[in-house]
Amino acid sequence: MTVNLTAELTAARILAIIRGTDTAAAIAAGTALLQEGVRVVEVALTTPDALGAIEALRAAAPAGSLVGAGTVLTTADVADVAAAGAQFVVTPAVVESIAEAARRGLPVAAGALTPTEAYTAVRMGASAVKLFPASVGGPAYLRAVRDPFPDIPFVAVGGVGRDDVPGYFRAGAIAVGLGGPLVGDAASGGDLDALRARASSYLAAVRESTQS
C-alpha cells in the first residue's frame, strides 16, 4: 500500500534523520526514537549497512510509524532500499533517484534549496520538498520560497534547533527534519538516554507549536 508521505509528515511534524558510523548503534538510536513517539525515521545510506538497519527498524517499528531511506542518489539505490523495505525515500538534492522512486510508487522528499530546484523536484515526482540546508536562510527564506509555490509541501531540514521549530511551522513547513540536533552522536554509539531526552524536548516543542 502506497504511503501518503505528505499526510504522514504533516501529522507527525518530525522527520528523524539517522546518520551514524555503527550499524548496531544506528538501530538502537532508531528504536529509541520510535519508542519515544517519533513516528517517521529515515536511515541515511551513508550509515554502515544502512539497508540492514532499515530492515531491523521496520521489524521493530510500532504500528503507524514509517521507516525510510535517506541520501538516496541513484536508481540502483532506489532498488536497494525498496528491497530492504523502506517506506519512503529522501534525497539531499535533485537527483535521478526522484523519478525512479516515483515510478515505483515510493514517495520521495527531495532535497532542494532554490525555487528552481523545488519546482524541478516536484515535476520529477517528489511528494514533498526537503528545504536543505534550511539554516542558510531560516524561516524567512522558507516563507519567501513558498510564496510562489503554496501547494508544495516543504520540510525544513538542516540545523533546525528546538527554538527554531515554531518559526518554521509559522512559515509554512509541514514538518522539520532533525539530524544532528536531535540524534547527536547516538547513531555512532553515543548516549541513548540523552537522545531520548532530546526527542522528548522536540516532541514537546511540536506540541507547543500546534497549540499556540
XYZ file of N, CA and C in Angstrom:
636
model
N 0.842 -1.192 0.000
C 0.000 0.000 0.000
C 0.883 1.251 0.000
N 0.591 2.178 -0.908
C 1.404 3.382 -1.039
C 1.180 4.307 0.151
N 2.287 4.807 0.684
C 2.242 5.724 1.820
C 1.943 7.139 1.327
N 1.048 7.831 1.999
C 0.824 9.249 1.715
C 1.821 10.026 2.572
N 3.007 10.252 2.034
C 4.087 10.827 2.827
C 3.755 12.230 3.318
N 3.119 13.019 2.479
C 2.771 14.381 2.886
C 1.841 14.372 4.088
N 0.831 13.526 4.044
C -0.112 13.441 5.156
C 0.577 12.924 6.421
N 1.441 11.936 6.261
C 2.129 11.363 7.423
C 3.068 12.387 8.065
N 3.802 13.132 7.243
C 4.708 14.142 7.785
C 3.929 15.292 8.418
N 2.825 15.660 7.816
C 2.007 16.737 8.373
C 1.468 16.350 9.743
N 1.138 15.085 9.908
C 0.627 14.610 11.190
C 1.751 14.441 12.216
N 2.894 13.900 11.768
C 3.992 13.598 12.690
C 4.790 14.840 13.062
N 4.979 15.732 12.079
C 5.686 17.010 12.270
C 7.202 16.877 12.443
N 7.699 15.676 12.695
C 9.141 15.458 12.842
C 9.576 14.311 11.947
N 10.638 14.543 11.186
C 11.330 13.501 10.429
C 12.702 13.350 11.073
N 12.945 12.212 11.730
C 14.232 11.981 12.384
C 15.216 11.374 11.387
N 16.430 11.922 11.353
C 17.434 11.510 10.376
C 18.586 10.819 11.102
N 18.736 9.526 10.843
C 19.785 8.739 11.485
C 20.951 8.589 10.518
N 22.073 9.163 10.906
C 23.298 9.074 10.100
C 24.442 8.784 11.073
N 24.947 7.560 11.057
C 25.943 7.175 12.041
C 27.109 6.408 11.451
N 27.959 5.923 12.335
C 29.156 5.191 11.916
C 29.129 3.744 12.375
N 28.015 3.330 13.000
C 27.928 1.976 13.536
C 26.510 1.452 13.319
N 26.401 0.278 12.730
C 25.078 -0.254 12.395
C 24.232 -0.507 13.629
N 24.811 -1.197 14.608
C 24.045 -1.529 15.816
C 23.602 -0.269 16.552
N 24.482 0.731 16.597
C 24.133 1.983 17.269
C 23.031 2.715 16.510
N 23.074 2.656 15.188
C 22.029 3.298 14.387
C 20.679 2.638 14.645
N 20.667 1.316 14.726
C 19.423 0.602 15.013
C 18.925 0.956 16.406
N 19.840 0.999 17.369
C 19.450 1.341 18.743
C 18.894 2.754 18.815
N 19.515 3.687 18.090
C 19.035 5.070 18.084
C 17.648 5.162 17.460
N 17.469 4.483 16.331
C 16.164 4.495 15.689
C 15.091 3.870 16.551
N 15.438 2.778 17.214
C 14.485 2.118 18.106
C 14.092 3.038 19.259
N 15.071 3.716 19.845
C 14.790 4.640 20.944
C 13.860 5.763 20.491
N 14.114 6.311 19.315
C 13.272 7.384 18.803
C 11.833 6.910 18.603
N 11.674 5.734 18.015
C 10.336 5.194 17.797
C 9.631 4.935 19.125
N 10.374 4.453 20.103
C 9.787 4.206 21.419
C 9.357 5.496 22.110
N 10.073 6.583 21.838
C 9.740 7.870 22.454
C 8.561 8.563 21.784
N 8.142 8.051 20.627
C 6.981 8.623 19.962
C 7.265 9.355 18.668
N 8.528 9.330 18.219
C 8.845 9.877 16.895
C 8.321 8.881 15.864
N 7.501 9.327 14.958
C 6.764 8.406 14.082
C 7.413 8.181 12.721
N 8.281 9.090 12.293
C 8.873 8.977 10.960
C 10.390 9.045 11.087
N 11.068 7.973 10.679
C 12.514 7.851 10.850
C 13.152 7.500 9.519
N 14.229 8.181 9.223
C 14.999 7.961 7.989
C 16.401 7.487 8.360
N 16.886 6.455 7.665
C 18.256 5.991 7.845
C 19.057 6.379 6.602
N 20.084 7.199 6.781
C 20.899 7.639 5.650
C 21.752 6.488 5.133
N 21.866 6.387 3.824
C 22.640 5.301 3.221
C 24.135 5.431 3.468
N 24.580 6.558 4.009
C 25.983 6.699 4.386
C 26.295 5.948 5.685
N 25.284 5.477 6.376
C 25.462 4.675 7.594
C 25.875 3.256 7.205
N 26.858 2.663 7.876
C 27.262 1.287 7.551
C 26.073 0.320 7.617
N 25.954 -0.522 6.600
C 24.835 -1.467 6.478
C 23.499 -0.791 6.750
N 23.299 0.336 6.100
C 22.039 1.066 6.260
C 20.840 0.203 5.880
N 21.005 -0.643 4.879
C 19.891 -1.487 4.446
C 19.492 -2.459 5.547
N 20.490 -3.015 6.234
C 20.193 -3.890 7.362
C 19.514 -3.143 8.491
N 19.932 -1.897 8.709
C 19.314 -1.078 9.754
C 17.856 -0.778 9.411
N 17.599 -0.501 8.155
C 16.219 -0.239 7.720
C 15.356 -1.478 7.955
N 15.868 -2.636 7.570
C 15.115 -3.878 7.775
C 14.816 -4.105 9.263
N 15.829 -3.885 10.109
C 15.655 -4.102 11.543
C 14.636 -3.134 12.135
N 14.706 -1.871 11.718
C 13.776 -0.877 12.259
C 12.357 -1.104 11.750
N 12.228 -1.530 10.506
C 10.880 -1.868 10.007
C 10.262 -2.963 10.856
N 11.073 -3.947 11.230
C 10.568 -5.072 12.019
C 10.171 -4.637 13.425
N 10.867 -3.630 13.953
C 10.634 -3.195 15.329
C 9.668 -2.027 15.452
N 9.344 -1.379 14.349
C 8.565 -0.138 14.399
C 7.136 -0.379 14.874
N 6.642 0.477 15.761
C 5.246 0.365 16.183
C 4.299 0.646 15.021
N 3.085 0.168 15.146
C 2.074 0.446 14.126
C 1.900 1.954 13.980
N 1.766 2.395 12.748
C 1.592 3.818 12.486
C 2.884 4.574 12.285
N 4.017 3.896 12.407
C 5.318 4.530 12.185
C 5.800 4.250 10.771
N 6.724 5.080 10.308
C 7.310 4.896 8.986
C 8.832 4.868 9.090
N 9.442 3.975 8.335
C 10.901 3.896 8.265
C 11.308 4.030 6.806
N 12.169 4.998 6.531
C 12.586 5.241 5.159
C 14.085 5.309 5.020
N 14.529 5.641 3.827
C 15.952 5.708 3.499
C 16.312 7.109 3.051
N 17.447 7.601 3.545
C 17.930 8.916 3.153
C 19.224 8.835 2.360
N 19.608 9.958 1.788
C 20.787 10.048 0.922
C 20.685 9.037 -0.217
N 19.495 8.924 -0.775
C 19.235 8.015 -1.893
C 19.498 8.793 -3.180
N 20.522 8.387 -3.904
C 21.005 9.194 -5.023
C 20.716 8.608 -6.399
N 20.807 7.297 -6.543
C 20.774 6.672 -7.863
C 19.592 5.727 -8.019
N 19.366 5.289 -9.262
C 18.314 4.298 -9.493
C 18.649 2.993 -8.781
N 19.927 2.644 -8.718
C 20.331 1.435 -8.002
C 20.034 1.566 -6.513
N 20.263 2.741 -5.959
C 19.933 2.974 -4.546
C 18.444 2.734 -4.290
N 17.616 3.195 -5.205
C 16.169 3.036 -5.033
C 15.801 1.555 -5.002
N 16.382 0.784 -5.912
C 16.115 -0.653 -5.927
C 16.534 -1.294 -4.608
N 17.686 -0.898 -4.105
C 18.204 -1.479 -2.863
C 17.310 -1.159 -1.669
N 16.905 0.119 -1.545
C 16.118 0.496 -0.369
C 14.703 -0.070 -0.456
N 14.180 -0.193 -1.664
C 12.862 -0.801 -1.823
C 12.910 -2.261 -1.381
N 13.978 -2.962 -1.739
C 14.124 -4.360 -1.345
C 14.288 -4.503 0.166
N 14.874 -3.483 0.799
C 15.071 -3.520 2.250
C 13.808 -3.155 3.020
N 12.779 -2.710 2.309
C 11.516 -2.395 2.954
C 11.307 -0.937 3.290
N 12.142 -0.046 2.760
C 11.955 1.382 3.023
C 10.577 1.820 2.534
N 9.912 2.618 3.358
C 8.561 3.072 3.009
C 8.542 4.429 2.327
N 9.684 5.109 2.337
C 9.811 6.375 1.628
C 11.295 6.631 1.385
N 11.564 7.622 0.551
C 12.928 7.967 0.149
C 13.148 9.449 0.393
N 14.356 9.793 0.821
C 14.745 11.188 0.980
C 16.052 11.405 0.227
N 16.152 12.515 -0.481
C 17.380 12.837 -1.213
C 17.954 14.155 -0.689
N 19.264 14.359 -0.882
C 19.852 15.633 -0.471
C 19.813 16.692 -1.564
N 19.407 16.276 -2.775
C 19.475 17.177 -3.926
C 18.514 16.677 -4.997
N 18.440 17.401 -6.097
C 17.622 16.981 -7.231
C 18.448 15.977 -8.038
N 18.145 14.701 -7.854
C 18.950 13.621 -8.419
C 18.062 12.595 -9.116
N 18.678 11.654 -9.803
C 17.943 10.699 -10.629
C 17.022 9.782 -9.833
N 17.326 9.594 -8.556
C 16.520 8.684 -7.745
C 15.078 9.170 -7.575
N 14.842 10.466 -7.721
C 13.489 11.008 -7.526
C 12.522 10.381 -8.516
N 12.863 10.451 -9.795
C 11.982 9.919 -10.827
C 11.841 8.408 -10.714
N 12.922 7.722 -10.367
C 12.860 6.264 -10.250
C 11.978 5.842 -9.087
N 12.115 6.523 -7.940
C 11.270 6.196 -6.790
C 9.806 6.474 -7.115
N 9.544 7.598 -7.751
C 8.167 7.926 -8.126
C 7.603 6.876 -9.076
N 8.433 6.405 -9.994
C 7.994 5.366 -10.938
C 7.578 4.095 -10.200
N 8.284 3.799 -9.110
C 7.993 2.601 -8.323
C 6.865 2.809 -7.316
N 6.360 4.038 -7.218
C 5.325 4.316 -6.238
C 5.858 4.502 -4.837
N 7.163 4.793 -4.727
C 7.801 5.024 -3.436
C 7.874 6.533 -3.225
N 7.193 7.076 -2.219
C 7.150 8.528 -2.061
C 8.517 9.115 -1.723
N 8.746 10.327 -2.225
C 10.053 10.975 -2.099
C 9.918 12.356 -1.475
N 10.791 12.642 -0.499
C 11.017 14.015 -0.046
C 12.361 14.417 -0.653
N 12.309 15.281 -1.640
C 13.503 15.598 -2.435
C 14.192 16.852 -1.934
N 15.499 16.775 -1.802
C 16.270 17.919 -1.345
C 16.353 19.015 -2.383
N 16.118 20.254 -1.954
C 16.197 21.411 -2.842
C 16.429 22.643 -1.980
N 17.086 23.638 -2.549
C 17.301 24.903 -1.844
C 16.661 26.074 -2.571
N 16.751 26.078 -3.897
C 16.260 27.213 -4.667
C 14.846 26.960 -5.181
N 14.141 28.011 -5.578
C 12.825 27.822 -6.177
C 12.860 26.922 -7.413
N 13.885 27.095 -8.247
C 14.007 26.259 -9.449
C 14.151 24.796 -9.079
N 14.978 24.500 -8.076
C 15.168 23.112 -7.652
C 13.883 22.537 -7.072
N 13.181 23.322 -6.271
C 11.931 22.845 -5.670
C 10.915 22.501 -6.758
N 10.768 23.376 -7.728
C 9.823 23.139 -8.818
C 10.225 21.918 -9.635
N 11.519 21.807 -9.924
C 12.014 20.672 -10.703
C 11.775 19.365 -9.977
N 12.030 19.347 -8.682
C 11.850 18.122 -7.898
C 10.406 17.640 -7.952
N 9.466 18.559 -7.827
C 8.059 18.182 -7.874
C 7.683 17.691 -9.261
N 8.205 18.334 -10.274
C 7.945 17.890 -11.650
C 8.479 16.480 -11.893
N 9.550 16.116 -11.197
C 10.134 14.775 -11.327
C 9.368 13.734 -10.530
N 8.437 14.173 -9.695
C 7.608 13.223 -8.972
C 7.722 13.248 -7.466
N 8.453 14.231 -6.914
C 8.590 14.304 -5.460
C 7.247 14.594 -4.791
N 6.998 13.930 -3.674
C 5.782 14.171 -2.899
C 5.914 15.416 -2.037
N 7.141 15.675 -1.585
C 7.425 16.833 -0.738
C 8.828 17.320 -1.067
N 9.122 18.539 -0.671
C 10.451 19.117 -0.889
C 11.126 19.340 0.455
N 12.323 18.796 0.568
C 13.148 18.995 1.758
C 13.987 20.241 1.538
N 13.608 21.339 2.166
C 14.390 22.572 2.025
C 15.696 22.387 2.802
N 16.797 22.275 2.063
C 18.071 21.889 2.676
C 19.241 22.629 2.044
N 20.141 23.191 2.870
C 20.030 23.319 4.322
C 19.189 24.533 4.713
N 18.153 24.280 5.482
C 17.203 25.338 5.834
C 17.856 26.460 6.630
N 18.896 26.128 7.379
C 19.527 27.128 8.243
C 20.204 28.248 7.466
N 20.429 28.052 6.168
C 21.047 29.098 5.346
C 20.203 30.369 5.358
N 18.885 30.192 5.283
C 18.011 31.368 5.238
C 16.987 31.434 6.352
N 16.808 30.312 7.070
C 15.861 30.287 8.172
C 14.410 30.355 7.725
N 13.498 30.529 8.662
C 12.076 30.576 8.333
C 11.704 31.659 7.320
N 12.397 32.784 7.350
C 12.066 33.855 6.398
C 12.312 33.403 4.966
N 13.388 32.654 4.764
C 13.674 32.153 3.414
C 12.629 31.123 2.993
N 12.259 30.227 3.901
C 11.215 29.255 3.584
C 9.941 29.962 3.169
N 9.568 30.994 3.901
C 8.343 31.728 3.575
C 8.438 32.341 2.181
N 9.604 32.883 1.851
C 9.787 33.508 0.540
C 9.708 32.481 -0.587
N 10.292 31.294 -0.364
C 10.245 30.249 -1.396
C 8.828 29.702 -1.545
N 8.097 29.636 -0.451
C 6.738 29.112 -0.508
C 5.768 30.052 -1.208
N 6.033 31.331 -1.169
C 5.082 32.301 -1.725
C 4.639 31.953 -3.147
N 5.573 31.648 -4.084
C 5.119 31.309 -5.426
C 4.669 29.856 -5.568
N 4.936 29.036 -4.543
C 4.599 27.610 -4.603
C 3.805 27.190 -3.364
N 2.638 27.769 -3.145
C 1.895 27.470 -1.910
C 1.438 26.019 -1.807
N 1.415 25.313 -2.934
C 0.921 23.935 -2.926
C 2.039 22.906 -2.740
N 3.301 23.345 -2.712
C 4.396 22.404 -2.488
C 4.566 22.195 -0.989
N 4.522 20.945 -0.522
C 4.759 20.679 0.901
C 6.267 20.746 1.187
N 6.662 21.630 2.079
C 8.075 21.801 2.419
C 8.379 21.234 3.807
N 9.522 20.544 3.892
C 10.059 20.069 5.161
C 11.378 20.800 5.386
N 11.508 21.484 6.494
C 12.726 22.248 6.785
C 13.754 21.320 7.426
N 14.933 21.213 6.791
C 15.961 20.279 7.249
C 17.321 20.970 7.246
N 18.084 20.737 8.301
C 19.449 21.261 8.339
C 19.615 22.350 9.378
N 20.162 21.984 10.533
C 20.425 22.970 11.570
C 19.198 23.514 12.263
N 18.137 22.703 12.350
C 16.907 23.160 12.997
C 17.000 22.882 14.500
N 17.223 23.911 15.288
C 17.258 23.769 16.741
C 15.864 23.748 17.331
N 15.775 23.357 18.601
C 14.466 23.275 19.238
C 13.726 24.601 19.180
N 14.436 25.694 19.427
C 13.792 27.003 19.456
C 13.398 27.498 18.065
N 13.918 26.831 17.021
C 13.585 27.217 15.646
C 12.274 26.606 15.171
N 11.825 25.557 15.844
C 10.676 24.786 15.369
C 9.436 25.649 15.142
N 9.005 26.471 16.102
C 7.786 27.257 15.878
C 7.878 28.170 14.653
N 9.049 28.771 14.442
C 9.209 29.680 13.314
C 9.046 28.986 11.977
N 9.571 27.781 11.866
C 9.424 27.044 10.606
C 7.972 26.645 10.368
N 7.272 26.268 11.421
C 5.858 25.933 11.243
C 5.049 27.168 10.859
N 5.361 28.305 11.487
C 4.652 29.539 11.118
C 4.938 29.935 9.675
N 6.126 29.599 9.195
C 6.499 29.925 7.814
C 5.887 28.957 6.809
N 5.242 27.898 7.301
C 4.525 27.001 6.405
C 5.095 25.616 6.232
N 6.146 25.258 6.952
C 6.687 23.903 6.848
C 5.666 22.904 7.371
N 5.526 21.769 6.682
C 4.624 20.727 7.183
C 5.310 19.900 8.259
N 6.656 19.930 8.271
C 7.428 19.169 9.251
C 8.843 19.727 9.286
N 9.592 19.304 10.310
C 11.017 19.626 10.377
C 11.801 18.319 10.356
N 12.926 18.310 9.638
C 13.809 17.157 9.608
C 14.964 17.396 10.561
N 15.215 16.431 11.432
C 16.188 16.620 12.500
C 17.244 15.526 12.470
N 18.472 15.935 12.158
C 19.594 15.018 12.197
C 20.409 15.252 13.442
N 21.533 15.955 13.279
C 22.433 16.222 14.394
C 21.784 16.836 15.612
N 20.936 17.873 15.458
C 20.341 18.500 16.640
C 19.514 17.537 17.492
N 18.948 16.507 16.880
C 18.163 15.520 17.613
C 18.989 14.275 17.948
N 19.598 13.692 16.932
C 20.246 12.388 17.101
C 21.610 12.508 17.771
N 22.299 13.646 17.547
C 23.617 13.816 18.133
C 24.549 12.701 17.699
N 25.275 12.087 18.659
C 26.200 11.003 18.324
C 25.619 9.643 18.678
N 24.306 9.583 18.929
C 23.690 8.330 19.356
C 23.808 7.230 18.298
N 23.763 7.607 17.016
C 23.852 6.610 15.949
C 25.285 6.154 15.701
N 26.207 6.678 16.486
C 27.607 6.253 16.418
C 28.086 5.713 17.762
N 27.132 5.384 18.629
C 27.488 4.816 19.917
C 27.312 5.752 21.095
N 26.736 6.929 20.871
C 26.548 7.908 21.943
C 25.419 7.552 22.891
N 25.178 8.439 23.815
C 24.259 8.233 24.940
C 22.796 8.167 24.467
N 22.162 7.019 24.670
C 20.769 6.862 24.258
C 19.816 7.594 25.204
N 20.180 7.712 26.471
C 19.325 8.453 27.396
C 19.253 9.933 27.006
N 20.409 10.469 26.578
C 20.423 11.859 26.113
C 19.590 12.006 24.847
N 19.643 11.008 23.976
C 18.817 11.018 22.767
C 17.340 11.034 23.136
N 16.961 10.196 24.074
C 15.558 10.151 24.487
C 15.107 11.500 25.054
N 15.986 12.132 25.811
C 15.647 13.436 26.381
C 15.463 14.482 25.282
N 16.356 14.460 24.275
C 16.207 15.408 23.158
C 14.922 15.135 22.386
N 14.607 13.858 22.180
C 13.369 13.517 21.466
C 12.162 14.043 22.218
N 12.151 13.855 23.529
C 11.044 14.350 24.344
C 10.927 15.864 24.244
N 12.075 16.549 24.228
C 12.078 18.005 24.146
C 11.532 18.497 22.805
N 11.963 17.851 21.713
C 11.479 18.259 20.386
C 9.990 17.956 20.233
N 9.553 16.804 20.740
C 8.135 16.480 20.655
C 7.301 17.486 21.437
N 7.837 17.943 22.572
C 7.151 18.982 23.345
C 7.082 20.283 22.558
N 8.166 20.610 21.843
C 8.183 21.828 21.029
C 7.127 21.768 19.935
N 6.960 20.577 19.364
C 5.926 20.407 18.329
C 4.546 20.614 18.937
N 4.304 20.013 20.091
C 3.002 20.166 20.737
C 2.727 21.622 21.075
N 3.739 22.303 21.580
C 3.576 23.715 21.921
C 3.280 24.554 20.685
N 3.924 24.221 19.575
C 3.715 24.965 18.326
C 2.311 24.769 17.781
N 1.805 23.554 17.893
C 0.482 23.275 17.327
C -0.635 23.801 18.223
N -0.321 24.018 19.499
C -1.347 24.518 20.421
C -1.395 26.037 20.469
N -0.299 26.686 20.026
C -0.240 28.153 20.123
C -0.977 28.824 18.983
